[in-house]
Amino acid sequence: YNSATTLAANPSAITPRAQMLEAAQGVATAISTAGAQLTQMSNQLDASASQGVAQLNGLTQTLAKVNDSLTRTQPGTAAHALLADQRDNLLEQMSALVDTTATLDDFGRATVRMGGSTGPILVAPDGAGQVSFSRNSSGAFQFAIDRGMNTSAFAPAGGMLTGVVDSAQRIGDAKLALGEIATDFATAVNNVQAAGRDLDGNAGPAIFAQDAADPTKLSVVLDDPRKIAAASPTGGALDNSNLAALAQTRTTGNFEGRITALVGGNATALSAARTVASAQTAIREGAVARYDATAGVDIDNEAVDLMRFQQAYQASARVIQVGRECFQSLIQSV
């Protein structure tokens, strides 16, 4: 690893020291890129949360108007039935965004609570609230309902917004773990570098630097291969014992193992989430099928019934026509 002779003869030659700096740059770029991608994913979650909250607020305002209209229509009428169908459709769309519990009064007006029956009220016969969200210092989402002068916090436990919350937590944890790995790696390499001597006999300067606000932003600050401290303080010109100490940090720091565990943990979580999503989809489809069987309209059955009724009508009309013709013939024969 000591290449003083080569550097003197051809300073532009790619020496092992230069290759080492290139490898260091590759590591820094990989970690920084991964951190940037996690940040981008986190920003995308902000956009998803904003869109979901806007859609939820739109649905609540529409449901409030339907509640008001139900008050002014007579139960049992066609207008009331249409409003009830619109109300149910709105409730279904809201439940896709967040877990809700709905109750109906004698007019058919819906009272919607977030979560269980004791959760904060989002929609009531007297109006609707507004949902808002923010991020706390750790990056976790916080949701609240504003109704007049009252503000109630709630934590989604179902629907799309729950997926946003869980994803934000996992991304935040992954970035924190990646930042810790980057910090430990940079510190270990820089400490070994400082303990050795470069080609000029000086203590090795730091190879890596980190952004104070984002540890995953790792950069290489050493640009002179001669300053790589390959030798120990007591070693000679051909000594490379300090590089052996640097290689040892690969084992003691377990950096590769920690990266593998981080990736594997997220892969396992993703697989589990897909399994849960599949199960929840099956549960929902079963519930919808049972609801339709009880209160819904089966288009296929209705079409068959319509054809049967039409055929029965045609048959009845034919019977009446034949009977009229028979009576007409009898009258004419008298």
mmCIF file of C-alpha atoms in Angstrom, residues 93-240:
data_model
loop_
_atom_site.group_PDB
_atom_site.id
_atom_site.type_symbol
_atom_site.label_atom_id
_atom_site.label_comp_id
_atom_site.label_asym_id
_atom_site.label_seq_id
_atom_site.Cartn_x
_atom_site.Cartn_y
_atom_site.Cartn_z
ATOM 1 C CA GLN A 93 -65.353 6.434 0.849
ATOM 2 C CA MET A 94 -64.482 7.899 4.247
ATOM 3 C CA SER A 95 -63.791 4.450 5.701
ATOM 4 C CA ALA A 96 -61.281 3.826 2.899
ATOM 5 C CA LEU A 97 -59.303 6.847 4.113
ATOM 6 C CA VAL A 98 -59.504 6.383 7.877
ATOM 7 C CA ASP A 99 -61.218 4.147 10.430
ATOM 8 C CA THR A 100 -64.650 5.543 11.270
ATOM 9 C CA THR A 101 -67.683 4.566 13.330
ATOM 10 C CA ALA A 102 -71.076 5.810 12.095
ATOM 11 C CA THR A 103 -74.474 5.882 13.792
ATOM 12 C CA LEU A 104 -77.824 6.993 12.298
ATOM 13 C CA ASP A 105 -80.659 8.892 13.962
ATOM 14 C CA ASP A 106 -84.385 8.682 13.187
ATOM 15 C CA PHE A 107 -83.966 10.978 10.179
ATOM 16 C CA GLY A 108 -81.179 8.803 8.791
ATOM 17 C CA ARG A 109 -78.568 11.476 9.547
ATOM 18 C CA ALA A 110 -75.066 10.145 10.211
ATOM 19 C CA THR A 111 -72.859 10.904 13.177
ATOM 20 C CA VAL A 112 -69.290 9.885 12.354
ATOM 21 C CA ARG A 113 -66.608 9.352 14.956
ATOM 22 C CA MET A 114 -62.960 8.652 14.338
ATOM 23 C CA GLY A 115 -62.084 5.170 15.535
ATOM 24 C CA GLY A 116 -64.422 3.577 18.073
ATOM 25 C CA SER A 117 -67.743 4.694 19.448
ATOM 26 C CA THR A 118 -66.010 6.984 21.962
ATOM 27 C CA GLY A 119 -63.658 8.629 19.460
ATOM 28 C CA PRO A 120 -63.832 12.323 18.543
ATOM 29 C CA ILE A 121 -66.771 13.401 16.363
ATOM 30 C CA LEU A 122 -65.989 14.354 12.779
ATOM 31 C CA VAL A 123 -69.515 14.733 11.385
ATOM 32 C CA ALA A 124 -72.747 15.323 13.305
ATOM 33 C CA PRO A 125 -76.281 16.395 12.309
ATOM 34 C CA ASP A 126 -75.335 19.967 13.245
ATOM 35 C CA GLY A 127 -72.248 20.146 10.996
ATOM 36 C CA ALA A 128 -68.814 18.783 10.187
ATOM 37 C CA GLY A 129 -65.303 19.360 11.463
ATOM 38 C CA GLN A 130 -62.012 19.757 9.622
ATOM 39 C CA VAL A 131 -59.138 17.294 9.767
ATOM 40 C CA SER A 132 -55.570 18.611 9.829
ATOM 41 C CA PHE A 133 -52.135 17.016 10.204
ATOM 42 C CA SER A 134 -48.600 17.957 11.167
ATOM 43 C CA ARG A 135 -45.230 16.352 11.864
ATOM 44 C CA ASN A 136 -43.611 16.265 15.286
ATOM 45 C CA SER A 137 -39.892 16.650 15.970
ATOM 46 C CA SER A 138 -39.236 12.964 15.251
ATOM 47 C CA GLY A 139 -41.062 13.096 11.927
ATOM 48 C CA ALA A 140 -44.178 11.195 13.054
ATOM 49 C CA PHE A 141 -47.595 12.317 11.793
ATOM 50 C CA GLN A 142 -50.120 13.861 14.154
ATOM 51 C CA PHE A 143 -53.802 14.320 13.218
ATOM 52 C CA ALA A 144 -56.489 16.504 14.754
ATOM 53 C CA ILE A 145 -60.155 17.421 14.235
ATOM 54 C CA ASP A 146 -61.221 21.051 14.540
ATOM 55 C CA ARG A 147 -64.947 21.571 15.312
ATOM 56 C CA GLY A 148 -65.672 25.141 16.207
ATOM 57 C CA MET A 149 -63.606 26.039 19.254
ATOM 58 C CA ASN A 150 -62.722 22.413 20.025
ATOM 59 C CA THR A 151 -59.668 20.546 18.722
ATOM 60 C CA SER A 152 -59.339 16.815 19.289
ATOM 61 C CA ALA A 153 -56.268 14.752 18.453
ATOM 62 C CA PHE A 154 -56.681 11.259 17.028
ATOM 63 C CA ALA A 155 -54.454 8.485 15.726
ATOM 64 C CA PRO A 156 -55.713 6.691 12.591
ATOM 65 C CA ALA A 157 -56.015 2.936 13.049
ATOM 66 C CA GLY A 158 -57.296 2.013 9.619
ATOM 67 C CA GLY A 159 -57.571 3.209 6.034
ATOM 68 C CA MET A 160 -55.084 4.992 3.807
ATOM 69 C CA LEU A 161 -53.988 7.492 6.462
ATOM 70 C CA THR A 162 -52.899 4.634 8.713
ATOM 71 C CA GLY A 163 -50.669 3.412 5.908
ATOM 72 C CA VAL A 164 -49.150 6.890 5.718
ATOM 73 C CA VAL A 165 -48.494 6.913 9.475
ATOM 74 C CA ASP A 166 -46.925 3.448 9.488
ATOM 75 C CA SER A 167 -44.797 4.210 6.429
ATOM 76 C CA ALA A 168 -43.547 7.448 7.953
ATOM 77 C CA GLN A 169 -42.534 5.608 11.111
ATOM 78 C CA ARG A 170 -40.695 2.895 9.181
ATOM 79 C CA ILE A 171 -38.938 5.376 6.897
ATOM 80 C CA GLY A 172 -37.942 7.496 9.884
ATOM 81 C CA ASP A 173 -36.562 4.449 11.691
ATOM 82 C CA ALA A 174 -34.677 3.329 8.573
ATOM 83 C CA LYS A 175 -33.081 6.730 8.079
ATOM 84 C CA LEU A 176 -32.140 6.925 11.743
ATOM 85 C CA ALA A 177 -30.508 3.487 11.554
ATOM 86 C CA LEU A 178 -28.702 4.396 8.332
ATOM 87 C CA GLY A 179 -27.447 7.613 9.929
ATOM 88 C CA GLU A 180 -26.127 5.684 12.930
ATOM 89 C CA ILE A 181 -24.318 3.231 10.660
ATOM 90 C CA ALA A 182 -22.812 6.112 8.672
ATOM 91 C CA THR A 183 -21.682 7.861 11.856
ATOM 92 C CA ASP A 184 -20.106 4.740 13.320
ATOM 93 C CA PHE A 185 -18.403 3.931 10.014
ATOM 94 C CA ALA A 186 -17.008 7.432 9.477
ATOM 95 C CA THR A 187 -15.854 7.683 13.109
ATOM 96 C CA ALA A 188 -14.128 4.301 13.009
ATOM 97 C CA VAL A 189 -12.293 5.051 9.741
ATOM 98 C CA ASN A 190 -11.282 8.552 10.814
ATOM 99 C CA ASN A 191 -10.013 7.282 14.195
ATOM 100 C CA VAL A 192 -7.828 4.656 12.558
ATOM 101 C CA GLN A 193 -6.607 7.235 10.039
ATOM 102 C CA ALA A 194 -5.668 9.634 12.842
ATOM 103 C CA ALA A 195 -3.727 6.916 14.644
ATOM 104 C CA GLY A 196 -1.422 6.258 11.672
ATOM 105 C CA ARG A 197 1.185 8.139 9.659
ATOM 106 C CA ASP A 198 1.044 9.171 5.989
ATOM 107 C CA LEU A 199 3.876 9.234 3.431
ATOM 108 C CA ASP A 200 5.192 12.459 4.919
ATOM 109 C CA GLY A 201 5.217 11.036 8.446
ATOM 110 C CA ASN A 202 2.263 13.110 9.589
ATOM 111 C CA ALA A 203 -0.865 11.903 11.398
ATOM 112 C CA GLY A 204 -3.578 11.035 8.917
ATOM 113 C CA PRO A 205 -6.333 13.648 8.454
ATOM 114 C CA ALA A 206 -10.017 12.698 8.409
ATOM 115 C CA ILE A 207 -11.274 10.877 5.340
ATOM 116 C CA PHE A 208 -15.012 11.349 5.923
ATOM 117 C CA ALA A 209 -17.231 14.227 7.034
ATOM 118 C CA GLN A 210 -20.968 14.302 7.820
ATOM 119 C CA ASP A 211 -23.740 16.861 7.685
ATOM 120 C CA ALA A 212 -24.656 17.840 11.247
ATOM 121 C CA ALA A 213 -28.377 17.952 10.414
ATOM 122 C CA ASP A 214 -28.438 14.745 8.343
ATOM 123 C CA PRO A 215 -25.810 12.094 9.210
ATOM 124 C CA THR A 216 -26.655 10.124 6.053
ATOM 125 C CA LYS A 217 -25.050 12.940 4.023
ATOM 126 C CA LEU A 218 -21.574 11.435 4.052
ATOM 127 C CA SER A 219 -18.745 12.962 2.029
ATOM 128 C CA VAL A 220 -15.050 12.330 1.416
ATOM 129 C CA VAL A 221 -12.942 15.325 2.465
ATOM 130 C CA LEU A 222 -9.506 13.816 1.821
ATOM 131 C CA ASP A 223 -8.332 14.387 -1.758
ATOM 132 C CA ASP A 224 -4.614 13.566 -1.522
ATOM 133 C CA PRO A 225 -3.713 9.843 -1.632
ATOM 134 C CA ARG A 226 -0.353 10.639 0.021
ATOM 135 C CA LYS A 227 -2.198 11.544 3.211
ATOM 136 C CA ILE A 228 -3.658 8.075 3.727
ATOM 137 C CA ALA A 229 -2.070 6.899 6.967
ATOM 138 C CA ALA A 230 -1.019 3.373 6.058
ATOM 139 C CA ALA A 231 1.854 3.110 8.530
ATOM 140 C CA SER A 232 1.821 3.000 12.302
ATOM 141 C CA PRO A 233 3.631 5.797 14.218
ATOM 142 C CA THR A 234 6.605 3.508 14.760
ATOM 143 C CA GLY A 235 6.597 1.897 11.335
ATOM 144 C CA GLY A 236 9.006 2.512 8.488
ATOM 145 C CA ALA A 237 8.432 3.660 4.902
ATOM 146 C CA LEU A 238 7.087 0.271 3.817
ATOM 147 C CA ASP A 239 4.926 -0.296 6.888
ATOM 148 C CA ASN A 240 1.197 -0.824 6.323
#
